[in-house]
């Protein structure tokens, strides 16, 4: 399998591009990463944003680490984006994601990934409003695909979550959404997160990574790997003994769904109060473990 690393672990900790790239290459033994917008906000004025993009791009290239894709982080995820109740906010989200495409292309990445946003409590439970927002979201993703093609982007990856206020939130809805997006200017694919797919309180019997992989395999473009207990969306590293994600399960689920060539990016999100050295040690042990068990 193709093991990569999402840079979420570095947010508010390792912010020097050269230092971070060296750590990833030498300490974590990783050649492929997924950049997070928590390190560079697409909304930043171009005169400042683009300088930072070049610094990361050059530092990672110098270290021999390839930035495969960019992905929306915690800050972006907090907004309703393309499923917001207000049309004005949905239009703002379209501009935001176009700026994220600009960031992605300028960084030399072929793929931009993100969740699409979230509905309000009332809208999610109103069948007519839910369908209207779904159709509006599909139209917006079509526009983003066309914009991406103009800019040189190759693919857009949409992350599935287990929340009914978001699209997609289940294996069947994921498949339908991908089918509804067929024919866009560039491919729109699915990003499956292990912790989301194993979230038992909401998914119940569908909290099964092999179910997700087998049903959605033709549409999956990338995967987020994390350790979890299935009770919350933990985004743990693999030092947590109470985790239910094992190397055996990773290998079996990946192989049986024929997803060995799809990148799986370890996505560790820690509380900001955690000690930096503790986070580093957890990441080092985790990457050593995953390379040993999955390599």
mmCIF file of C-alpha atoms in Angstrom:
data_model
loop_
_atom_site.group_PDB
_atom_site.id
_atom_site.type_symbol
_atom_site.label_atom_id
_atom_site.label_comp_id
_atom_site.label_asym_id
_atom_site.label_seq_id
_atom_site.Cartn_x
_atom_site.Cartn_y
_atom_site.Cartn_z
ATOM 1 C CA UNK A 1 0.000 0.000 0.000
ATOM 2 C CA UNK A 2 1.021 3.617 -0.503
ATOM 3 C CA UNK A 3 1.597 5.233 2.910
ATOM 4 C CA UNK A 4 1.707 9.009 3.093
ATOM 5 C CA UNK A 5 1.319 11.702 5.730
ATOM 6 C CA UNK A 6 -1.186 14.523 6.145
ATOM 7 C CA UNK A 7 0.487 17.566 7.707
ATOM 8 C CA UNK A 8 -2.237 18.198 10.303
ATOM 9 C CA UNK A 9 0.072 17.037 13.107
ATOM 10 C CA UNK A 10 2.364 20.021 12.432
ATOM 11 C CA UNK A 11 -0.281 22.749 12.871
ATOM 12 C CA UNK A 12 0.696 25.289 15.567
ATOM 13 C CA UNK A 13 3.921 23.320 16.162
ATOM 14 C CA UNK A 14 6.357 22.934 13.241
ATOM 15 C CA UNK A 15 5.898 25.934 10.993
ATOM 16 C CA UNK A 16 9.298 26.276 9.342
ATOM 17 C CA UNK A 17 8.963 24.608 5.922
ATOM 18 C CA UNK A 18 12.577 23.409 5.730
ATOM 19 C CA UNK A 19 12.540 22.008 9.270
ATOM 20 C CA UNK A 20 9.227 20.257 8.674
ATOM 21 C CA UNK A 21 10.315 18.762 5.359
ATOM 22 C CA UNK A 22 13.540 17.458 6.908
ATOM 23 C CA UNK A 23 11.600 15.907 9.819
ATOM 24 C CA UNK A 24 9.192 14.163 7.462
ATOM 25 C CA UNK A 25 11.931 12.776 5.238
ATOM 26 C CA UNK A 26 14.611 11.866 7.775
ATOM 27 C CA UNK A 27 12.666 11.136 10.970
ATOM 28 C CA UNK A 28 9.420 9.772 9.570
ATOM 29 C CA UNK A 29 10.806 8.142 6.426
ATOM 30 C CA UNK A 30 8.020 9.571 4.273
ATOM 31 C CA UNK A 31 8.214 10.708 0.651
ATOM 32 C CA UNK A 32 4.577 11.692 0.062
ATOM 33 C CA UNK A 33 2.469 14.199 1.977
ATOM 34 C CA UNK A 34 -0.920 15.872 1.833
ATOM 35 C CA UNK A 35 -0.690 19.567 2.656
ATOM 36 C CA UNK A 36 -3.285 21.096 4.996
ATOM 37 C CA UNK A 37 -4.881 24.517 4.556
ATOM 38 C CA UNK A 38 -4.393 25.013 8.286
ATOM 39 C CA UNK A 39 -0.797 25.922 7.400
ATOM 40 C CA UNK A 40 -1.763 28.328 4.607
ATOM 41 C CA UNK A 41 -5.259 29.800 4.457
ATOM 42 C CA UNK A 42 -6.532 30.078 0.866
ATOM 43 C CA UNK A 43 -8.216 33.354 1.846
ATOM 44 C CA UNK A 44 -4.897 35.084 2.587
ATOM 45 C CA UNK A 45 -4.028 37.939 0.183
ATOM 46 C CA UNK A 46 -2.105 36.493 -2.748
ATOM 47 C CA UNK A 47 0.939 38.685 -2.155
ATOM 48 C CA UNK A 48 1.501 36.929 1.188
ATOM 49 C CA UNK A 49 -0.107 33.549 0.519
ATOM 50 C CA UNK A 50 1.865 32.835 -2.622
ATOM 51 C CA UNK A 51 5.177 33.596 -0.901
ATOM 52 C CA UNK A 52 4.370 30.947 1.698
ATOM 53 C CA UNK A 53 3.276 28.498 -1.003
ATOM 54 C CA UNK A 54 6.642 28.861 -2.732
ATOM 55 C CA UNK A 55 8.532 28.397 0.538
ATOM 56 C CA UNK A 56 6.791 25.091 1.274
ATOM 57 C CA UNK A 57 7.038 23.931 -2.333
ATOM 58 C CA UNK A 58 10.765 24.620 -2.553
ATOM 59 C CA UNK A 59 11.639 23.274 0.903
ATOM 60 C CA UNK A 60 9.813 19.991 0.336
ATOM 61 C CA UNK A 61 11.293 19.580 -3.150
ATOM 62 C CA UNK A 62 14.781 20.177 -1.741
ATOM 63 C CA UNK A 63 14.168 17.489 0.905
ATOM 64 C CA UNK A 64 12.909 14.979 -1.660
ATOM 65 C CA UNK A 65 9.338 14.976 -0.347
ATOM 66 C CA UNK A 66 6.480 15.170 -2.844
ATOM 67 C CA UNK A 67 3.376 17.177 -1.952
ATOM 68 C CA UNK A 68 0.728 15.038 -3.671
ATOM 69 C CA UNK A 69 -2.328 17.060 -2.725
ATOM 70 C CA UNK A 70 -3.757 19.769 -0.519
ATOM 71 C CA UNK A 71 -6.637 19.250 1.878
ATOM 72 C CA UNK A 72 -8.954 21.413 3.967
ATOM 73 C CA UNK A 73 -8.085 21.278 7.660
ATOM 74 C CA UNK A 74 -9.841 22.050 10.927
ATOM 75 C CA UNK A 75 -10.382 25.743 10.241
ATOM 76 C CA UNK A 76 -12.060 25.159 6.876
ATOM 77 C CA UNK A 77 -14.113 22.256 8.205
ATOM 78 C CA UNK A 78 -15.825 24.527 10.744
ATOM 79 C CA UNK A 79 -17.690 26.408 8.007
ATOM 80 C CA UNK A 80 -20.942 25.351 6.323
ATOM 81 C CA UNK A 81 -19.490 26.100 2.864
ATOM 82 C CA UNK A 82 -21.492 24.624 -0.060
ATOM 83 C CA UNK A 83 -24.366 23.421 2.168
ATOM 84 C CA UNK A 84 -24.930 26.640 4.107
ATOM 85 C CA UNK A 85 -28.521 27.910 4.523
ATOM 86 C CA UNK A 86 -27.662 31.316 3.027
ATOM 87 C CA UNK A 87 -27.032 31.555 -0.708
ATOM 88 C CA UNK A 88 -24.465 34.277 -0.012
ATOM 89 C CA UNK A 89 -22.410 31.923 2.141
ATOM 90 C CA UNK A 90 -22.559 29.215 -0.519
ATOM 91 C CA UNK A 91 -21.346 31.723 -3.107
ATOM 92 C CA UNK A 92 -18.532 32.747 -0.757
ATOM 93 C CA UNK A 93 -17.598 29.078 -0.390
ATOM 94 C CA UNK A 94 -17.336 28.764 -4.162
ATOM 95 C CA UNK A 95 -14.844 31.644 -4.181
ATOM 96 C CA UNK A 96 -12.979 30.094 -1.248
ATOM 97 C CA UNK A 97 -12.598 26.735 -2.976
ATOM 98 C CA UNK A 98 -11.440 28.444 -6.186
ATOM 99 C CA UNK A 99 -8.740 30.130 -4.135
ATOM 100 C CA UNK A 100 -7.878 26.744 -2.655
ATOM 101 C CA UNK A 101 -7.506 25.408 -6.196
ATOM 102 C CA UNK A 102 -5.154 28.316 -6.953
ATOM 103 C CA UNK A 103 -3.098 27.446 -3.875
ATOM 104 C CA UNK A 104 -3.022 23.781 -4.846
ATOM 105 C CA UNK A 105 -1.927 24.376 -8.427
ATOM 106 C CA UNK A 106 0.700 26.942 -7.406
ATOM 107 C CA UNK A 107 2.122 24.369 -5.018
ATOM 108 C CA UNK A 108 2.450 21.941 -7.906
ATOM 109 C CA UNK A 109 -0.178 19.502 -6.607
ATOM 110 C CA UNK A 110 -2.537 17.649 -8.947
ATOM 111 C CA UNK A 111 -5.256 17.026 -6.318
ATOM 112 C CA UNK A 112 -7.355 19.215 -4.027
ATOM 113 C CA UNK A 113 -9.387 17.523 -1.300
ATOM 114 C CA UNK A 114 -12.035 18.770 1.117
ATOM 115 C CA UNK A 115 -15.381 18.044 2.765
ATOM 116 C CA UNK A 116 -18.111 20.029 0.998
ATOM 117 C CA UNK A 117 -19.647 21.625 4.104
ATOM 118 C CA UNK A 118 -22.589 21.082 6.418
ATOM 119 C CA UNK A 119 -26.303 21.826 6.583
ATOM 120 C CA UNK A 120 -28.156 23.384 9.466
ATOM 121 C CA UNK A 121 -30.164 21.182 11.838
ATOM 122 C CA UNK A 122 -33.469 22.150 10.204
ATOM 123 C CA UNK A 123 -32.299 21.911 6.593
ATOM 124 C CA UNK A 124 -30.825 18.446 7.104
ATOM 125 C CA UNK A 125 -34.223 17.189 8.343
ATOM 126 C CA UNK A 126 -36.326 18.823 5.647
ATOM 127 C CA UNK A 127 -36.402 16.462 2.616
ATOM 128 C CA UNK A 128 -37.144 19.219 0.097
ATOM 129 C CA UNK A 129 -34.511 21.601 1.429
ATOM 130 C CA UNK A 130 -32.014 18.757 1.734
ATOM 131 C CA UNK A 131 -32.502 17.794 -1.916
ATOM 132 C CA UNK A 132 -32.284 21.413 -3.067
ATOM 133 C CA UNK A 133 -28.991 21.911 -1.237
ATOM 134 C CA UNK A 134 -27.675 18.628 -2.614
ATOM 135 C CA UNK A 135 -28.417 19.691 -6.183
ATOM 136 C CA UNK A 136 -26.923 23.138 -5.563
ATOM 137 C CA UNK A 137 -23.798 21.494 -4.150
ATOM 138 C CA UNK A 138 -23.461 19.239 -7.206
ATOM 139 C CA UNK A 139 -23.717 22.278 -9.467
ATOM 140 C CA UNK A 140 -21.029 24.081 -7.454
ATOM 141 C CA UNK A 141 -18.689 21.101 -7.627
ATOM 142 C CA UNK A 142 -19.192 21.052 -11.375
ATOM 143 C CA UNK A 143 -18.155 24.708 -11.523
ATOM 144 C CA UNK A 144 -15.103 23.978 -9.376
ATOM 145 C CA UNK A 145 -14.124 21.089 -11.647
ATOM 146 C CA UNK A 146 -14.321 23.397 -14.670
ATOM 147 C CA UNK A 147 -12.273 26.053 -12.885
ATOM 148 C CA UNK A 148 -9.773 23.426 -11.802
ATOM 149 C CA UNK A 149 -9.337 22.198 -15.367
ATOM 150 C CA UNK A 150 -8.627 25.743 -16.538
ATOM 151 C CA UNK A 151 -5.963 26.107 -13.853
ATOM 152 C CA UNK A 152 -4.350 22.708 -14.433
ATOM 153 C CA UNK A 153 -5.797 20.742 -11.497
ATOM 154 C CA UNK A 154 -6.227 17.021 -12.197
ATOM 155 C CA UNK A 155 -8.714 15.812 -9.559
ATOM 156 C CA UNK A 156 -10.951 16.921 -6.687
ATOM 157 C CA UNK A 157 -11.400 14.530 -3.744
ATOM 158 C CA UNK A 158 -14.475 14.876 -1.521
ATOM 159 C CA UNK A 159 -14.230 13.498 2.003
ATOM 160 C CA UNK A 160 -17.080 11.419 3.386
ATOM 161 C CA UNK A 161 -18.166 11.934 7.001
ATOM 162 C CA UNK A 162 -20.737 10.060 9.146
ATOM 163 C CA UNK A 163 -22.872 13.168 9.756
ATOM 164 C CA UNK A 164 -26.351 13.392 8.214
ATOM 165 C CA UNK A 165 -25.849 17.157 7.938
ATOM 166 C CA UNK A 166 -23.121 16.522 5.367
ATOM 167 C CA UNK A 167 -22.731 14.849 1.991
ATOM 168 C CA UNK A 168 -21.756 12.094 1.621
ATOM 169 C CA UNK A 169 -22.336 10.376 4.973
ATOM 170 C CA UNK A 170 -22.714 6.669 4.136
ATOM 171 C CA UNK A 171 -21.411 4.145 1.593
ATOM 172 C CA UNK A 172 -24.595 4.236 -0.509
ATOM 173 C CA UNK A 173 -24.815 8.031 -0.485
ATOM 174 C CA UNK A 174 -21.117 8.185 -1.395
ATOM 175 C CA UNK A 175 -21.652 5.981 -4.433
ATOM 176 C CA UNK A 176 -24.714 7.962 -5.547
ATOM 177 C CA UNK A 177 -22.903 11.269 -5.161
ATOM 178 C CA UNK A 178 -19.922 10.059 -7.168
ATOM 179 C CA UNK A 179 -22.250 8.783 -9.887
ATOM 180 C CA UNK A 180 -24.108 12.104 -9.912
ATOM 181 C CA UNK A 181 -20.771 13.855 -10.454
ATOM 182 C CA UNK A 182 -19.668 11.730 -13.394
ATOM 183 C CA UNK A 183 -18.852 13.793 -16.455
ATOM 184 C CA UNK A 184 -17.394 16.830 -14.680
ATOM 185 C CA UNK A 185 -14.514 18.636 -16.385
ATOM 186 C CA UNK A 186 -12.000 16.814 -14.178
ATOM 187 C CA UNK A 187 -12.731 13.730 -12.054
ATOM 188 C CA UNK A 188 -14.352 14.232 -8.660
ATOM 189 C CA UNK A 189 -13.419 11.271 -6.470
ATOM 190 C CA UNK A 190 -14.085 10.083 -2.937
ATOM 191 C CA UNK A 191 -11.823 10.368 0.091
ATOM 192 C CA UNK A 192 -12.608 7.772 2.777
ATOM 193 C CA UNK A 193 -11.394 8.341 6.342
ATOM 194 C CA UNK A 194 -10.921 5.269 8.563
ATOM 195 C CA UNK A 195 -12.210 7.026 11.664
ATOM 196 C CA UNK A 196 -15.281 8.386 9.892
ATOM 197 C CA UNK A 197 -16.086 4.999 8.366
ATOM 198 C CA UNK A 198 -15.786 3.248 11.745
ATOM 199 C CA UNK A 199 -17.901 5.739 13.713
ATOM 200 C CA UNK A 200 -20.387 3.417 15.415
ATOM 201 C CA UNK A 201 -22.731 5.886 17.196
ATOM 202 C CA UNK A 202 -24.027 7.241 13.882
ATOM 203 C CA UNK A 203 -23.257 4.572 11.303
ATOM 204 C CA UNK A 204 -24.366 1.578 13.391
ATOM 205 C CA UNK A 205 -23.976 -1.588 11.265
ATOM 206 C CA UNK A 206 -22.377 0.442 8.470
ATOM 207 C CA UNK A 207 -19.402 1.281 10.706
ATOM 208 C CA UNK A 208 -17.358 -1.216 8.722
ATOM 209 C CA UNK A 209 -14.294 -0.172 6.719
ATOM 210 C CA UNK A 210 -14.504 -3.241 4.502
ATOM 211 C CA UNK A 211 -18.098 -2.348 3.623
ATOM 212 C CA UNK A 212 -17.013 1.183 2.720
ATOM 213 C CA UNK A 213 -13.996 0.045 0.713
ATOM 214 C CA UNK A 214 -15.808 -2.684 -1.200
ATOM 215 C CA UNK A 215 -18.834 -0.554 -2.102
ATOM 216 C CA UNK A 216 -16.937 2.610 -2.913
ATOM 217 C CA UNK A 217 -13.697 1.210 -4.374
ATOM 218 C CA UNK A 218 -14.234 2.377 -7.980
ATOM 219 C CA UNK A 219 -14.642 5.963 -6.798
ATOM 220 C CA UNK A 220 -11.962 6.235 -4.094
ATOM 221 C CA UNK A 221 -9.079 8.568 -4.911
ATOM 222 C CA UNK A 222 -7.409 8.788 -1.503
ATOM 223 C CA UNK A 223 -7.756 7.589 2.087
ATOM 224 C CA UNK A 224 -7.137 9.078 5.524
ATOM 225 C CA UNK A 225 -5.621 6.630 7.966
ATOM 226 C CA UNK A 226 -5.999 7.121 11.709
ATOM 227 C CA UNK A 227 -6.266 5.142 14.894
ATOM 228 C CA UNK A 228 -9.685 5.239 16.563
ATOM 229 C CA UNK A 229 -11.875 3.406 19.060
ATOM 230 C CA UNK A 230 -15.007 3.744 16.905
ATOM 231 C CA UNK A 231 -16.723 5.815 19.600
ATOM 232 C CA UNK A 232 -15.449 9.252 18.519
ATOM 233 C CA UNK A 233 -13.578 10.613 15.525
ATOM 234 C CA UNK A 234 -10.283 10.339 17.361
ATOM 235 C CA UNK A 235 -7.573 10.997 14.759
ATOM 236 C CA UNK A 236 -5.136 9.302 17.117
ATOM 237 C CA UNK A 237 -1.651 8.182 16.287
ATOM 238 C CA UNK A 238 -0.993 4.447 16.597
ATOM 239 C CA UNK A 239 0.427 4.507 20.132
ATOM 240 C CA UNK A 240 -3.088 4.233 21.619
ATOM 241 C CA UNK A 241 -3.663 0.664 22.804
ATOM 242 C CA UNK A 242 -7.458 1.073 22.846
ATOM 243 C CA UNK A 243 -7.535 1.578 19.077
ATOM 244 C CA UNK A 244 -9.390 -0.893 16.851
ATOM 245 C CA UNK A 245 -7.440 -0.305 13.616
ATOM 246 C CA UNK A 246 -4.876 -3.087 13.251
ATOM 247 C CA UNK A 247 -2.233 -3.731 10.571
ATOM 248 C CA UNK A 248 -4.049 -6.943 9.704
ATOM 249 C CA UNK A 249 -7.301 -5.058 9.082
ATOM 250 C CA UNK A 250 -5.529 -2.373 7.055
ATOM 251 C CA UNK A 251 -3.807 -4.917 4.836
ATOM 252 C CA UNK A 252 -6.893 -7.113 4.391
ATOM 253 C CA UNK A 253 -9.367 -4.315 3.693
ATOM 254 C CA UNK A 254 -7.007 -2.591 1.284
ATOM 255 C CA UNK A 255 -6.045 -5.737 -0.606
ATOM 256 C CA UNK A 256 -9.559 -7.188 -0.891
ATOM 257 C CA UNK A 257 -10.917 -3.926 -2.316
ATOM 258 C CA UNK A 258 -7.949 -3.668 -4.716
ATOM 259 C CA UNK A 259 -6.926 -0.298 -3.273
ATOM 260 C CA UNK A 260 -3.205 -0.985 -2.876
ATOM 261 C CA UNK A 261 -2.331 1.795 -5.323
ATOM 262 C CA UNK A 262 -4.480 4.400 -3.558
ATOM 263 C CA UNK A 263 -2.516 6.642 -1.151
ATOM 264 C CA UNK A 264 -3.419 6.399 2.535
ATOM 265 C CA UNK A 265 -2.344 9.513 4.417
ATOM 266 C CA UNK A 266 -1.927 9.217 8.172
ATOM 267 C CA UNK A 267 -4.015 12.090 9.550
ATOM 268 C CA UNK A 268 -3.241 12.757 13.203
ATOM 269 C CA UNK A 269 -5.021 15.670 14.871
ATOM 270 C CA UNK A 270 -3.938 16.401 18.431
ATOM 271 C CA UNK A 271 -5.290 18.797 21.034
ATOM 272 C CA UNK A 272 -3.346 22.039 20.889
ATOM 273 C CA UNK A 273 -2.401 21.774 24.571
ATOM 274 C CA UNK A 274 -0.488 18.530 24.024
ATOM 275 C CA UNK A 275 3.260 18.840 24.561
ATOM 276 C CA UNK A 276 5.192 19.240 21.295
ATOM 277 C CA UNK A 277 7.769 16.614 22.203
ATOM 278 C CA UNK A 278 4.999 14.167 23.127
ATOM 279 C CA UNK A 279 3.343 14.721 19.745
ATOM 280 C CA UNK A 280 6.668 14.207 17.976
ATOM 281 C CA UNK A 281 7.369 10.962 19.829
ATOM 282 C CA UNK A 282 3.905 9.665 19.007
ATOM 283 C CA UNK A 283 4.377 10.482 15.336
ATOM 284 C CA UNK A 284 7.852 8.932 15.236
ATOM 285 C CA UNK A 285 6.697 5.707 16.872
ATOM 286 C CA UNK A 286 3.616 5.599 14.656
ATOM 287 C CA UNK A 287 5.469 6.066 11.378
ATOM 288 C CA UNK A 288 8.117 3.511 12.377
ATOM 289 C CA UNK A 289 5.329 1.084 13.283
ATOM 290 C CA UNK A 290 3.362 1.597 10.085
ATOM 291 C CA UNK A 291 6.430 1.310 7.859
ATOM 292 C CA UNK A 292 7.382 -1.920 9.635
ATOM 293 C CA UNK A 293 3.912 -3.467 9.642
ATOM 294 C CA UNK A 294 2.625 -2.292 6.276
ATOM 295 C CA UNK A 295 5.791 -1.904 4.213
#
